mmCIF file of N, CA and C in Angstrom:
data_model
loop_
_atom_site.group_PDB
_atom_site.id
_atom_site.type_symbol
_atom_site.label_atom_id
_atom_site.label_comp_id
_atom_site.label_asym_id
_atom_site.label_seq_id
_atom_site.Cartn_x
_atom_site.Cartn_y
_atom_site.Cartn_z
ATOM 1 N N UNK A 1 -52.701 -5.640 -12.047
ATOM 2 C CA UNK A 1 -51.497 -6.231 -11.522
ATOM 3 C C UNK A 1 -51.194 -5.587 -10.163
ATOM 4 N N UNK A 2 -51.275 -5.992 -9.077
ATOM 5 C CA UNK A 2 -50.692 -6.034 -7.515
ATOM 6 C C UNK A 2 -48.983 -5.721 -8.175
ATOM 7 N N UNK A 3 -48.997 -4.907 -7.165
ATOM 8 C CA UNK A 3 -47.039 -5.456 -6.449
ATOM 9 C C UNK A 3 -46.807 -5.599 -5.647
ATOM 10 N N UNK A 4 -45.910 -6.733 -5.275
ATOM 11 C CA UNK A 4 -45.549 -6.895 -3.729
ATOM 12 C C UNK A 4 -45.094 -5.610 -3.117
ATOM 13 N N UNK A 5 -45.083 -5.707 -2.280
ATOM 14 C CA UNK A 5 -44.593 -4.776 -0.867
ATOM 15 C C UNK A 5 -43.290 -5.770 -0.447
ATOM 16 N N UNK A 6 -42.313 -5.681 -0.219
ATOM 17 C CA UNK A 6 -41.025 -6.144 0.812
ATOM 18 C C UNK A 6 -40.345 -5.091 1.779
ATOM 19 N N UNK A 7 -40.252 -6.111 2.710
ATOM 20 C CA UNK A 7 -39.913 -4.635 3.787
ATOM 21 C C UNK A 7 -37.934 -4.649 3.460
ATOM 22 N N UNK A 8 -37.460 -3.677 4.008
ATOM 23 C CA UNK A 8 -36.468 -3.500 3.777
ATOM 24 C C UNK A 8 -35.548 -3.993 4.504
ATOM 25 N N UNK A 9 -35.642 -3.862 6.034
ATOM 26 C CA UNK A 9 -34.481 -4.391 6.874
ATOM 27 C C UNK A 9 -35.545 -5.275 7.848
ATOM 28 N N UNK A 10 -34.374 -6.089 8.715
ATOM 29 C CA UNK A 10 -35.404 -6.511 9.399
ATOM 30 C C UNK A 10 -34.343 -6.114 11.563
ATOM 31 N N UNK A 11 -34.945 -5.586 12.143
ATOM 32 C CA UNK A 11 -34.284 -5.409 13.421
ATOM 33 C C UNK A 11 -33.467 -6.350 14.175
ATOM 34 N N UNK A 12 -33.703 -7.395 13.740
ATOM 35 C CA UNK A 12 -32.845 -8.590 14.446
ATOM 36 C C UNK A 12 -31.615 -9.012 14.238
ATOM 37 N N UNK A 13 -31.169 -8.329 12.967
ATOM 38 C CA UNK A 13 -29.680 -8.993 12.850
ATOM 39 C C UNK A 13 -29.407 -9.761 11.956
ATOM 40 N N UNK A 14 -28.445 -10.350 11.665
ATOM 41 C CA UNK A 14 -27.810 -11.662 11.221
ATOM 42 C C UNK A 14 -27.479 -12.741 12.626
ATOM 43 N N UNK A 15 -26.663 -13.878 11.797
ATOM 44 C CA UNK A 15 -26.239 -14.500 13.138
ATOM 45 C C UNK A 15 -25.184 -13.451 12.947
ATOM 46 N N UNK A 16 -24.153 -13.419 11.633
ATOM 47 C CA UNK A 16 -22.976 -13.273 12.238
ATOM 48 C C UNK A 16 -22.521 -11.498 12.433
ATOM 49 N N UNK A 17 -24.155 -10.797 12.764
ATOM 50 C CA UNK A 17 -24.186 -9.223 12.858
ATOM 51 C C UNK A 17 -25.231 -9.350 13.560
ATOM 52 N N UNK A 18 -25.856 -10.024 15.320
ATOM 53 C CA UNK A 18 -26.679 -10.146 15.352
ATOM 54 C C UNK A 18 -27.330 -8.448 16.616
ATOM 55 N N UNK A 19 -26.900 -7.780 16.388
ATOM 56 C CA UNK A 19 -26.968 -6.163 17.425
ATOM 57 C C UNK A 19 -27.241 -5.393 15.991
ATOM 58 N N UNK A 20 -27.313 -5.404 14.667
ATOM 59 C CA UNK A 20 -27.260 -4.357 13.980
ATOM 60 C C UNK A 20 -28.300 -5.015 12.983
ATOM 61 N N UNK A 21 -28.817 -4.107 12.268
ATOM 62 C CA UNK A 21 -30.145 -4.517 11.775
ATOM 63 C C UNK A 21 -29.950 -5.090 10.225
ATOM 64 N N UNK A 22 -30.434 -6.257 9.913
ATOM 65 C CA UNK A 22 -30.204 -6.741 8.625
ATOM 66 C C UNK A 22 -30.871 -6.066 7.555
ATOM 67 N N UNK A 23 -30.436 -6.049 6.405
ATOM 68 C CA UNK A 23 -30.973 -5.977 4.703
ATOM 69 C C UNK A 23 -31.718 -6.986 4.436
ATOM 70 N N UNK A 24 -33.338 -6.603 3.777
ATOM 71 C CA UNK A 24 -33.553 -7.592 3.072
ATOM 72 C C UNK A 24 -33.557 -7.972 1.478
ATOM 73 N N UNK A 25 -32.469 -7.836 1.240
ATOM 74 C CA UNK A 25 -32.002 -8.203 -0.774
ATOM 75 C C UNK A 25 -33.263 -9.165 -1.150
ATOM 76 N N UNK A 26 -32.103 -9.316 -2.390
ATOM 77 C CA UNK A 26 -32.373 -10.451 -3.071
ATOM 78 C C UNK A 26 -31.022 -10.955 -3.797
ATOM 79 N N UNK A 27 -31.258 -12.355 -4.314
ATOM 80 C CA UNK A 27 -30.008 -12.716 -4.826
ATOM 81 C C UNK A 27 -30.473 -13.825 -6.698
ATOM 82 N N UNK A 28 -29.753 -13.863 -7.498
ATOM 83 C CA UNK A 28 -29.970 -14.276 -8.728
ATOM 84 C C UNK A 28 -29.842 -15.552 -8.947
ATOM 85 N N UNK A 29 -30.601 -16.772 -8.930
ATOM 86 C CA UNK A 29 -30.464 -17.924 -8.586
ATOM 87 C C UNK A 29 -29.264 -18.372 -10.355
ATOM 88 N N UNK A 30 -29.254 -17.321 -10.835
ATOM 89 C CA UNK A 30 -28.475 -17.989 -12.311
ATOM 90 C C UNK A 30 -27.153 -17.413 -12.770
ATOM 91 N N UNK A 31 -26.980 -16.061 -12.168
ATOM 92 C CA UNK A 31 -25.454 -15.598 -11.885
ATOM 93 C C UNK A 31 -24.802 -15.279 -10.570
ATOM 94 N N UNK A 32 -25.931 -15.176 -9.825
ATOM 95 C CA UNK A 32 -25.642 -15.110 -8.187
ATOM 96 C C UNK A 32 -25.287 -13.643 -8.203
ATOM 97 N N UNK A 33 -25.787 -12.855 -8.686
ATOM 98 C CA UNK A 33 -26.009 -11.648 -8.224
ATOM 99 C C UNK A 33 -26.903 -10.904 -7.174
ATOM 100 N N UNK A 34 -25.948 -10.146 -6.055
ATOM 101 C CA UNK A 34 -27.028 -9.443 -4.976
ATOM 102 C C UNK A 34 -27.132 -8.203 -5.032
ATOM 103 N N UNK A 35 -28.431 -8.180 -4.779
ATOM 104 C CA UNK A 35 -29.058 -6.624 -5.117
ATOM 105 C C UNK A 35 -29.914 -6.124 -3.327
ATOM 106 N N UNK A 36 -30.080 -5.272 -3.475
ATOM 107 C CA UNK A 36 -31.155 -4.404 -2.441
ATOM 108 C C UNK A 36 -31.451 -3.073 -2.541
ATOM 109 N N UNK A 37 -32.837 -3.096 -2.508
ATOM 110 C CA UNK A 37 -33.778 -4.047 -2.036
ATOM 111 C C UNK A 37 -34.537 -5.095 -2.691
ATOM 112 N N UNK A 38 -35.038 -6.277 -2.430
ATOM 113 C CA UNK A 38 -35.844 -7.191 -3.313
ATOM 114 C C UNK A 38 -36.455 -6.487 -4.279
ATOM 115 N N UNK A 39 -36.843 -7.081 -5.443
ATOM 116 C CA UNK A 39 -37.508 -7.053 -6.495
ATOM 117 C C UNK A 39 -37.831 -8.416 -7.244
ATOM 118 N N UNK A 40 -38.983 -8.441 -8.048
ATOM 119 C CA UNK A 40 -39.408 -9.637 -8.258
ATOM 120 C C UNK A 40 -39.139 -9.173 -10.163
ATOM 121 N N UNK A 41 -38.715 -8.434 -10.439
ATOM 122 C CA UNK A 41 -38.549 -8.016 -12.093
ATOM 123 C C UNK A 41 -37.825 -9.038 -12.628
ATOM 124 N N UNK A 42 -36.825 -8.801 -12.766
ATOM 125 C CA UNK A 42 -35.485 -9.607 -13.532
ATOM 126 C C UNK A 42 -34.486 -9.016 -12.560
ATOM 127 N N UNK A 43 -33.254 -10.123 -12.533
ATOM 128 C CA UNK A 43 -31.958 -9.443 -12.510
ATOM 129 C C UNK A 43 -31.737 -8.493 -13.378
ATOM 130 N N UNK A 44 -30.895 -7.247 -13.291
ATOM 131 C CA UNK A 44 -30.269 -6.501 -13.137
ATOM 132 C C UNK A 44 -28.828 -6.963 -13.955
ATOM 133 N N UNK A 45 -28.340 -7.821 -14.030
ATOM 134 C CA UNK A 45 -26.975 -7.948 -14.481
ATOM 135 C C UNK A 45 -27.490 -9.293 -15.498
ATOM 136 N N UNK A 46 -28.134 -10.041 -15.251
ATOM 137 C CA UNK A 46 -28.569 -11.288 -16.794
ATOM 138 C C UNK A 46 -30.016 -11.099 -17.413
ATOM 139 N N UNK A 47 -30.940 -10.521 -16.365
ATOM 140 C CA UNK A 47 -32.367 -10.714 -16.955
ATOM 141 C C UNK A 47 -33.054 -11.807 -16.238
ATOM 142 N N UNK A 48 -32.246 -13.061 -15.782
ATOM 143 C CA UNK A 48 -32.961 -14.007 -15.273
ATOM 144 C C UNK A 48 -33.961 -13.513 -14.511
ATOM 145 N N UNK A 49 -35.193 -14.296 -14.168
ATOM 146 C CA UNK A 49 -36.651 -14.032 -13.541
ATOM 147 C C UNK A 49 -36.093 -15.135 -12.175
ATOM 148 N N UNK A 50 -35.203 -15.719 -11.695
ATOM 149 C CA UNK A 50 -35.220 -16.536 -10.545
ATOM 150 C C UNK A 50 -34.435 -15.861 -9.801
ATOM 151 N N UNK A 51 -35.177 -15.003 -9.112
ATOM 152 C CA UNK A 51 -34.952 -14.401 -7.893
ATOM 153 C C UNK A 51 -35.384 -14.881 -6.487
ATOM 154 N N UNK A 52 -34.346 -14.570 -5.512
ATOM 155 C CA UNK A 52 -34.927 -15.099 -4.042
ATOM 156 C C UNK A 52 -34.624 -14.248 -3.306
ATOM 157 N N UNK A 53 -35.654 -13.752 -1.877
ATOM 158 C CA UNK A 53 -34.943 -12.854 -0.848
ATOM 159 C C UNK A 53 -33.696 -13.390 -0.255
ATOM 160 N N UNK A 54 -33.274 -12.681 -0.057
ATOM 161 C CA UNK A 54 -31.497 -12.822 0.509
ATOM 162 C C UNK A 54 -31.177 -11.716 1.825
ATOM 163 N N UNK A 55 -31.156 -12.420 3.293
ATOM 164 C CA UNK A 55 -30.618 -11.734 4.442
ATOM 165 C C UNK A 55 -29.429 -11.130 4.387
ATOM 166 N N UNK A 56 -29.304 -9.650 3.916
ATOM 167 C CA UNK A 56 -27.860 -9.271 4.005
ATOM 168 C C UNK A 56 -27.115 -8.837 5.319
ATOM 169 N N UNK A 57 -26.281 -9.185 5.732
ATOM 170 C CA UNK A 57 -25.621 -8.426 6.484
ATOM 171 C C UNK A 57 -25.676 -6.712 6.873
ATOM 172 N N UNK A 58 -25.700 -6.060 7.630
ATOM 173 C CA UNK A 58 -25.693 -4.636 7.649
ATOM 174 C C UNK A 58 -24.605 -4.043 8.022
ATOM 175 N N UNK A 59 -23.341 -4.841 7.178
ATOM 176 C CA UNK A 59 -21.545 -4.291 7.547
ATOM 177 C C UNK A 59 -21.458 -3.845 5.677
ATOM 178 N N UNK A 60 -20.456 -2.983 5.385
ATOM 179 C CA UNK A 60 -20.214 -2.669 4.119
ATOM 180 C C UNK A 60 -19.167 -1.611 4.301
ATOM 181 N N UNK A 61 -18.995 -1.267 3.287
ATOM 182 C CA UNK A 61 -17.682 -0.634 2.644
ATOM 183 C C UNK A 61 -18.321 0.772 1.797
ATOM 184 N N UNK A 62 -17.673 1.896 2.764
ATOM 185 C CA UNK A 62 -17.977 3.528 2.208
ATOM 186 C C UNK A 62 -17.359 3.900 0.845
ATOM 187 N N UNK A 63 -18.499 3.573 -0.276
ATOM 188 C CA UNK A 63 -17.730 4.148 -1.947
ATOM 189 C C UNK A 63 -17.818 5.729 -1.606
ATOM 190 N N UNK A 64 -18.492 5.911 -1.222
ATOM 191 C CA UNK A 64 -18.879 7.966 -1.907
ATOM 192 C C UNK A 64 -19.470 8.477 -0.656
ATOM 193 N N UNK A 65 -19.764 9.687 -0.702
ATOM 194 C CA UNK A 65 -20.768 10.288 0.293
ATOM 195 C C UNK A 65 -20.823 11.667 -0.250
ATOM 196 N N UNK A 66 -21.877 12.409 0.448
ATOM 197 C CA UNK A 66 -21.899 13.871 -0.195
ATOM 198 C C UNK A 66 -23.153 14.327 0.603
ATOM 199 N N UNK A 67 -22.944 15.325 0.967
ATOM 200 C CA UNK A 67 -24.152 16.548 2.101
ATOM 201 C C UNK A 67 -25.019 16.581 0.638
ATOM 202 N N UNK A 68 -26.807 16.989 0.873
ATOM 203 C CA UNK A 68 -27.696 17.225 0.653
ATOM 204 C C UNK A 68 -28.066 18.606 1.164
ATOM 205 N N UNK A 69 -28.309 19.036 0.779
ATOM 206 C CA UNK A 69 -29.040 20.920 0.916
ATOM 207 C C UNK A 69 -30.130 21.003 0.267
ATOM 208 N N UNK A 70 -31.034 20.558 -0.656
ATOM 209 C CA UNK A 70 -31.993 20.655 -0.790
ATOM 210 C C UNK A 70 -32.773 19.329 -1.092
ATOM 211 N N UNK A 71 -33.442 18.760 -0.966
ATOM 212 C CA UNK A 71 -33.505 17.214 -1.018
ATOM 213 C C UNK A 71 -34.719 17.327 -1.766
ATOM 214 N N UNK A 72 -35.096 16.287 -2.730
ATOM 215 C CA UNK A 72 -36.343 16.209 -3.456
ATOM 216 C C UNK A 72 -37.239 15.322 -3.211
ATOM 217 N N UNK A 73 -38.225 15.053 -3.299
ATOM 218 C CA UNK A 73 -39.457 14.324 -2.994
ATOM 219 C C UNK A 73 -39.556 14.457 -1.390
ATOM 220 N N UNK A 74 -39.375 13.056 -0.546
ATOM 221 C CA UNK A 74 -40.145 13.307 1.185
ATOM 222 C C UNK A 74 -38.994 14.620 1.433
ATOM 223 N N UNK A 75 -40.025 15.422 1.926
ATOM 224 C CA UNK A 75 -39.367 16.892 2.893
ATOM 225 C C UNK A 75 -38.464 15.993 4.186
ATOM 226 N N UNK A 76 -36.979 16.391 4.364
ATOM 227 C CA UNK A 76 -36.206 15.835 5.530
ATOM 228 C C UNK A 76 -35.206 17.212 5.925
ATOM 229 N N UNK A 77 -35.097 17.245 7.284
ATOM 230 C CA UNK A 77 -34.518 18.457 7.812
ATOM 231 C C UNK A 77 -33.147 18.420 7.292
ATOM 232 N N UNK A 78 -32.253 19.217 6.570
ATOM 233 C CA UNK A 78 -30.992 19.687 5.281
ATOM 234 C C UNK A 78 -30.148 20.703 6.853
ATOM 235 N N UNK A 79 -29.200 20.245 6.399
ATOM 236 C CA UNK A 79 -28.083 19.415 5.370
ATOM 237 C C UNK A 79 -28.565 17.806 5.775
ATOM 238 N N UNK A 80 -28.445 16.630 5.679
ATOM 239 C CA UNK A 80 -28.011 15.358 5.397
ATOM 240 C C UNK A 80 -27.091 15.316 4.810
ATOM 241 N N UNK A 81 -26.762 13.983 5.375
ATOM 242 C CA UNK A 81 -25.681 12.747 4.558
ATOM 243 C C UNK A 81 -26.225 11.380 3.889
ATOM 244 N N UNK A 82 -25.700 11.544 2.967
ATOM 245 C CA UNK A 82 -26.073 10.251 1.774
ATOM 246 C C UNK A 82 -24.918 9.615 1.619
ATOM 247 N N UNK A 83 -24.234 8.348 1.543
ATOM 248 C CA UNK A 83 -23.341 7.396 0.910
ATOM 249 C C UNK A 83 -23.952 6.630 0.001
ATOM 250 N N UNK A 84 -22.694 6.304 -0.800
ATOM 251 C CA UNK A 84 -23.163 4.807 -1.258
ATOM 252 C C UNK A 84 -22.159 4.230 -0.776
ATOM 253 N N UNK A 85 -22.463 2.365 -0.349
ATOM 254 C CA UNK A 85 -22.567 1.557 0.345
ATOM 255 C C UNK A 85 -21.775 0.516 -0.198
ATOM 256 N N UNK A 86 -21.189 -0.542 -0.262
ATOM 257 C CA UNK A 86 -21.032 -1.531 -0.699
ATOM 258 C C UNK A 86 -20.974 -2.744 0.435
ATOM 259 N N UNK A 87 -22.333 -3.461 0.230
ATOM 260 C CA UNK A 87 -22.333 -4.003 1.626
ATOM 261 C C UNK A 87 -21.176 -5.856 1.359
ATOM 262 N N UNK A 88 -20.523 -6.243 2.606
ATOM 263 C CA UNK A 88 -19.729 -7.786 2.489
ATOM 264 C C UNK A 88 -20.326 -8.603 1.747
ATOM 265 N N UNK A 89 -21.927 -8.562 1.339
ATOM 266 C CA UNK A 89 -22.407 -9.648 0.562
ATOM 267 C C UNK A 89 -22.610 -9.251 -1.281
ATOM 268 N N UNK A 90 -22.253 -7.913 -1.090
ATOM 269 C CA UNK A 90 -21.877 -7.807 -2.641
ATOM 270 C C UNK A 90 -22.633 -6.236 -3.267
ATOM 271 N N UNK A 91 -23.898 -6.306 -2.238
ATOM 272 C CA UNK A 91 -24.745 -5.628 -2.850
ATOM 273 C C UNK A 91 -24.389 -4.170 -2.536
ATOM 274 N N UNK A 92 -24.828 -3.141 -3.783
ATOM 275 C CA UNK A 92 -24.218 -1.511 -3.605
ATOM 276 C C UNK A 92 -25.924 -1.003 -3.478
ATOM 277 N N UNK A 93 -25.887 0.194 -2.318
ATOM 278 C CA UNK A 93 -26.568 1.079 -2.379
ATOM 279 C C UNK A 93 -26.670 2.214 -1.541
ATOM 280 N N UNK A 94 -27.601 3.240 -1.445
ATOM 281 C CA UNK A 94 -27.833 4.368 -0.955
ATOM 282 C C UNK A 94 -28.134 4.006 0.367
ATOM 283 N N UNK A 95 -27.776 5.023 1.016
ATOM 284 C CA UNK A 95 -28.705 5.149 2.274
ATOM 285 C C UNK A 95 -28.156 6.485 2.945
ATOM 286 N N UNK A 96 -28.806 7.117 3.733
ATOM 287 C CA UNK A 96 -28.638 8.356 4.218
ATOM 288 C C UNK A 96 -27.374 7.739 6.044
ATOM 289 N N UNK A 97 -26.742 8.672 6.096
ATOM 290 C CA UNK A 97 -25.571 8.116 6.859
ATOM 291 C C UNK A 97 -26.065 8.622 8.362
ATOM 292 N N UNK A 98 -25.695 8.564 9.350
ATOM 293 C CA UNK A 98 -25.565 8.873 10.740
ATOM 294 C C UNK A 98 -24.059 9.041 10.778
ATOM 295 N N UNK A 99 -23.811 10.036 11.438
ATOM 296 C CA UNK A 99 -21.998 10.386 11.624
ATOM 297 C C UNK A 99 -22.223 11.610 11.887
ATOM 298 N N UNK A 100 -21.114 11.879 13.277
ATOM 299 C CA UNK A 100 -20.586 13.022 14.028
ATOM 300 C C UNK A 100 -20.358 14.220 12.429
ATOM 301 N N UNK A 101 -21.191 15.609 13.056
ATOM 302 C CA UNK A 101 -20.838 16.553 12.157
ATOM 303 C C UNK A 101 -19.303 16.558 11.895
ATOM 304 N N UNK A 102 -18.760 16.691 12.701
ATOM 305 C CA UNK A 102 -16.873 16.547 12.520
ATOM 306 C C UNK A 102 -16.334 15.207 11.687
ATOM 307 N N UNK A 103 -17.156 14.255 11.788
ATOM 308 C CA UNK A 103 -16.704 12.718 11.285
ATOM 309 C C UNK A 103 -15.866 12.846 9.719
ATOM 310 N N UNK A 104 -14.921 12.267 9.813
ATOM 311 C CA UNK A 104 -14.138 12.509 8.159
ATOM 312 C C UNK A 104 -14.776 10.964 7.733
ATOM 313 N N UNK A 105 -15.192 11.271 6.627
ATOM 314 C CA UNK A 105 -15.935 10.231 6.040
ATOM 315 C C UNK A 105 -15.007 9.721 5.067
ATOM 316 N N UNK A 106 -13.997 8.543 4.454
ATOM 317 C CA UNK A 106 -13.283 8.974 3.588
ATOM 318 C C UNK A 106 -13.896 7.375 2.724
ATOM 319 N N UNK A 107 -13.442 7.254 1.324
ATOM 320 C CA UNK A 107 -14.041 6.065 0.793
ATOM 321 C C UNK A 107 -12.877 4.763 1.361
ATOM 322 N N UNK A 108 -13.915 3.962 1.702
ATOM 323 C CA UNK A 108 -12.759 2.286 1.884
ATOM 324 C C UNK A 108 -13.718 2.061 3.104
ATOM 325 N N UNK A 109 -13.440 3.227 4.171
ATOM 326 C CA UNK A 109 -14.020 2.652 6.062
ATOM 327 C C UNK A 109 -14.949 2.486 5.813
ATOM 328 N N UNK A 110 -14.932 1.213 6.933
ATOM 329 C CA UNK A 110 -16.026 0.483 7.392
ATOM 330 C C UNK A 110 -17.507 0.972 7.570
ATOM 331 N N UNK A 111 -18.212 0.517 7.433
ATOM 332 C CA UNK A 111 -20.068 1.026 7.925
ATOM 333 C C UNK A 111 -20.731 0.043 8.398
ATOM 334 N N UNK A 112 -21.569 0.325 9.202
ATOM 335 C CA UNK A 112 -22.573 -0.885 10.040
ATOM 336 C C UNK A 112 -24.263 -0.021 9.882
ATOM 337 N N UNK A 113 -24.982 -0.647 9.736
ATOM 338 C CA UNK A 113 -26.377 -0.621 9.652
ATOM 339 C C UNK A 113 -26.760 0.340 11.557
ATOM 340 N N UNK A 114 -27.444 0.903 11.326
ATOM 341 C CA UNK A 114 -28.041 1.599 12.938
ATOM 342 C C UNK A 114 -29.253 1.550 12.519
ATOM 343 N N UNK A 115 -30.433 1.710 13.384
ATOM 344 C CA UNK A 115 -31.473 2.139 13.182
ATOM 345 C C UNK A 115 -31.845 3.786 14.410
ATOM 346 N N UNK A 116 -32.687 4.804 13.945
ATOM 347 C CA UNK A 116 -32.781 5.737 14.633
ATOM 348 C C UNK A 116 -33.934 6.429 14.660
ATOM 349 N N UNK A 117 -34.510 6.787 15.234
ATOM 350 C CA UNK A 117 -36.134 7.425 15.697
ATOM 351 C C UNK A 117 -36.477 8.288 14.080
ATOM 352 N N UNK A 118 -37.654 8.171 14.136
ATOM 353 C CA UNK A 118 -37.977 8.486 12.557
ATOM 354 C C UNK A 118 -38.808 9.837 12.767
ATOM 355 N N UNK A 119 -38.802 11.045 12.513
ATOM 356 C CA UNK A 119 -38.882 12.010 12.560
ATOM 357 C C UNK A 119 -40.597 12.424 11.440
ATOM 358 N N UNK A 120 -39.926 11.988 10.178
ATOM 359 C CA UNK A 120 -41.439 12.452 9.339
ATOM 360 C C UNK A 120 -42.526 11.459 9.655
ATOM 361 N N UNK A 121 -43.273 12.519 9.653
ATOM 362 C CA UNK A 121 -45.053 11.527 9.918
ATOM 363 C C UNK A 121 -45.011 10.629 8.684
ATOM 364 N N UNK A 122 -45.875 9.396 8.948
ATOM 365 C CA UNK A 122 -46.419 8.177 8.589
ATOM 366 C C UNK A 122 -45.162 7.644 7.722
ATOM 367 N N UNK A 123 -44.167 7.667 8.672
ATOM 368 C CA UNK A 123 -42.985 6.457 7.884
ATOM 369 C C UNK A 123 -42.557 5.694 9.055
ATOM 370 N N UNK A 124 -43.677 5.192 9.783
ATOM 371 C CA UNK A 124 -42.909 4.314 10.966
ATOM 372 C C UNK A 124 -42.037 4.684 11.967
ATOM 373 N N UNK A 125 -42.153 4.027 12.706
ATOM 374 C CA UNK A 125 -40.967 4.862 14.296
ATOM 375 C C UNK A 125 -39.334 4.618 14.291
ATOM 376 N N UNK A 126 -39.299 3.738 12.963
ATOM 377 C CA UNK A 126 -38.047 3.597 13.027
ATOM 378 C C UNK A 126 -37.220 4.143 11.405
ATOM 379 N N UNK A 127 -35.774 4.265 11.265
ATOM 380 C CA UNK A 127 -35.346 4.712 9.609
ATOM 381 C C UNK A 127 -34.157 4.160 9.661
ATOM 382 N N UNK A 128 -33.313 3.361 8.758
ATOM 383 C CA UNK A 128 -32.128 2.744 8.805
ATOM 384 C C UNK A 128 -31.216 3.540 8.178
ATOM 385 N N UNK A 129 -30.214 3.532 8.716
ATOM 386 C CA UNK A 129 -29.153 4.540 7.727
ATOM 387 C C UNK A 129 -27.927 3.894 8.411
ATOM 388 N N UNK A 130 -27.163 3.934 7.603
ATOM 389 C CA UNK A 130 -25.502 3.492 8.009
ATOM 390 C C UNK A 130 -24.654 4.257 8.526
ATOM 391 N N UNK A 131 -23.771 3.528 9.261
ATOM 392 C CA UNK A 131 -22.443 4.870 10.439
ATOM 393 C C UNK A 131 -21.066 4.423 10.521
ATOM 394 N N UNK A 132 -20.649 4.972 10.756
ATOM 395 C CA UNK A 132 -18.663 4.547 10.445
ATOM 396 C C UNK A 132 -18.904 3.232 11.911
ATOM 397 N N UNK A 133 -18.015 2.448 11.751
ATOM 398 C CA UNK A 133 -17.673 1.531 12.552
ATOM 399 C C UNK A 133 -16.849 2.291 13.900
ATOM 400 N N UNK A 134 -17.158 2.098 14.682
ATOM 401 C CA UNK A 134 -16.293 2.942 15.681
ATOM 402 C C UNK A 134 -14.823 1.920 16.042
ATOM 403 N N UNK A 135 -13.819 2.796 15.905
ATOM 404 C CA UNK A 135 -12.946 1.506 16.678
ATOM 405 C C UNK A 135 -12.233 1.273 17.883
#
C-alpha cells in the first residue's frame, strides 16, 4: 500500500487572503467537517470515507500557545513557540508561531499564515508558521 504525499500550504493565497499563504485541508463531503492537513482515512468526526482537498484560508483564531525548551523528534533551535490555531474555515491545529519575543500572545487574537526561511537541512527553503495580525 502507497500513501499519498499532500503538500501542506500552498504560497499563493486565497482570493480572499491573497499575500498570505493558504492551507491545504480537507473537508467531509457527509457532515462537512474541516480538518488539516488532508488525509484520505475517514473523517475524524463521522467515519465517512468522502473526503475532498479543501483551500483554507491562512487567517484564524489563537486557542493556546506555550514556549518549547526541549522539543522531540526534528532537532529546532529552543525556546520556540507553538499555538493552537483555529483557522475562519473551521479547522483547529498546531503550528509553531512567529512573534516578537515581547509579543503578549493572549487566546481570541487574530493570526495570519507567514512563511519564513527554513533553517534545518532537507526540509525545503521555506516553513509556515502563524503570527499575530498586526494592527
Amino acid at each position: 500500500m502507497t500513501e499519498e504525499v499532500h503538500e501542506l500550504f500552498q504560497a499563493g493565497g486565497t482570493e480572499q487572503l491573497p499575500d498570505n499563504p493558504a492551507l491545504i485541508g480537507g473537508g467531509c463531503k457527509e457532515c462537512r467537517y474541516v480538518f488539516f492537513p488532508m488525509q484520505n482515512y475517514a473523517c475524524e468526526k463521522c467515519g465517512s470515507t468522502e473526503l475532498n482537498p479543501k483551500t483554507l484560508t491562512g487567517r484564524g483564531t489563537l486557542i493556546a500557545s506555550a514556549f518549547v525548551h526541549m522539543p522531540v523528534g526534528t532537532p529546532r533551535d529552543t525556546p520556540f513557540l507553538v499555538g493552537s490555531i483555529q483557522t475562519e474555515d473551521g479547522a483547529i491545529l498546531r503550528s509553531i508561531l512567529e512573534a516578537p519575543d515581547d509579543a503578549m500572545l493572549t487566546p481570541g487574537m487574530s493570526m495570519i499564515t507567514k512563511l519564513v526561511s527554513e533553517t534545518r537541512p532537507n526540509h525545503g527553503p521555506q516553513d509556515l508558521r502563524f503570527t499575530p495580525v498586526e494592527d
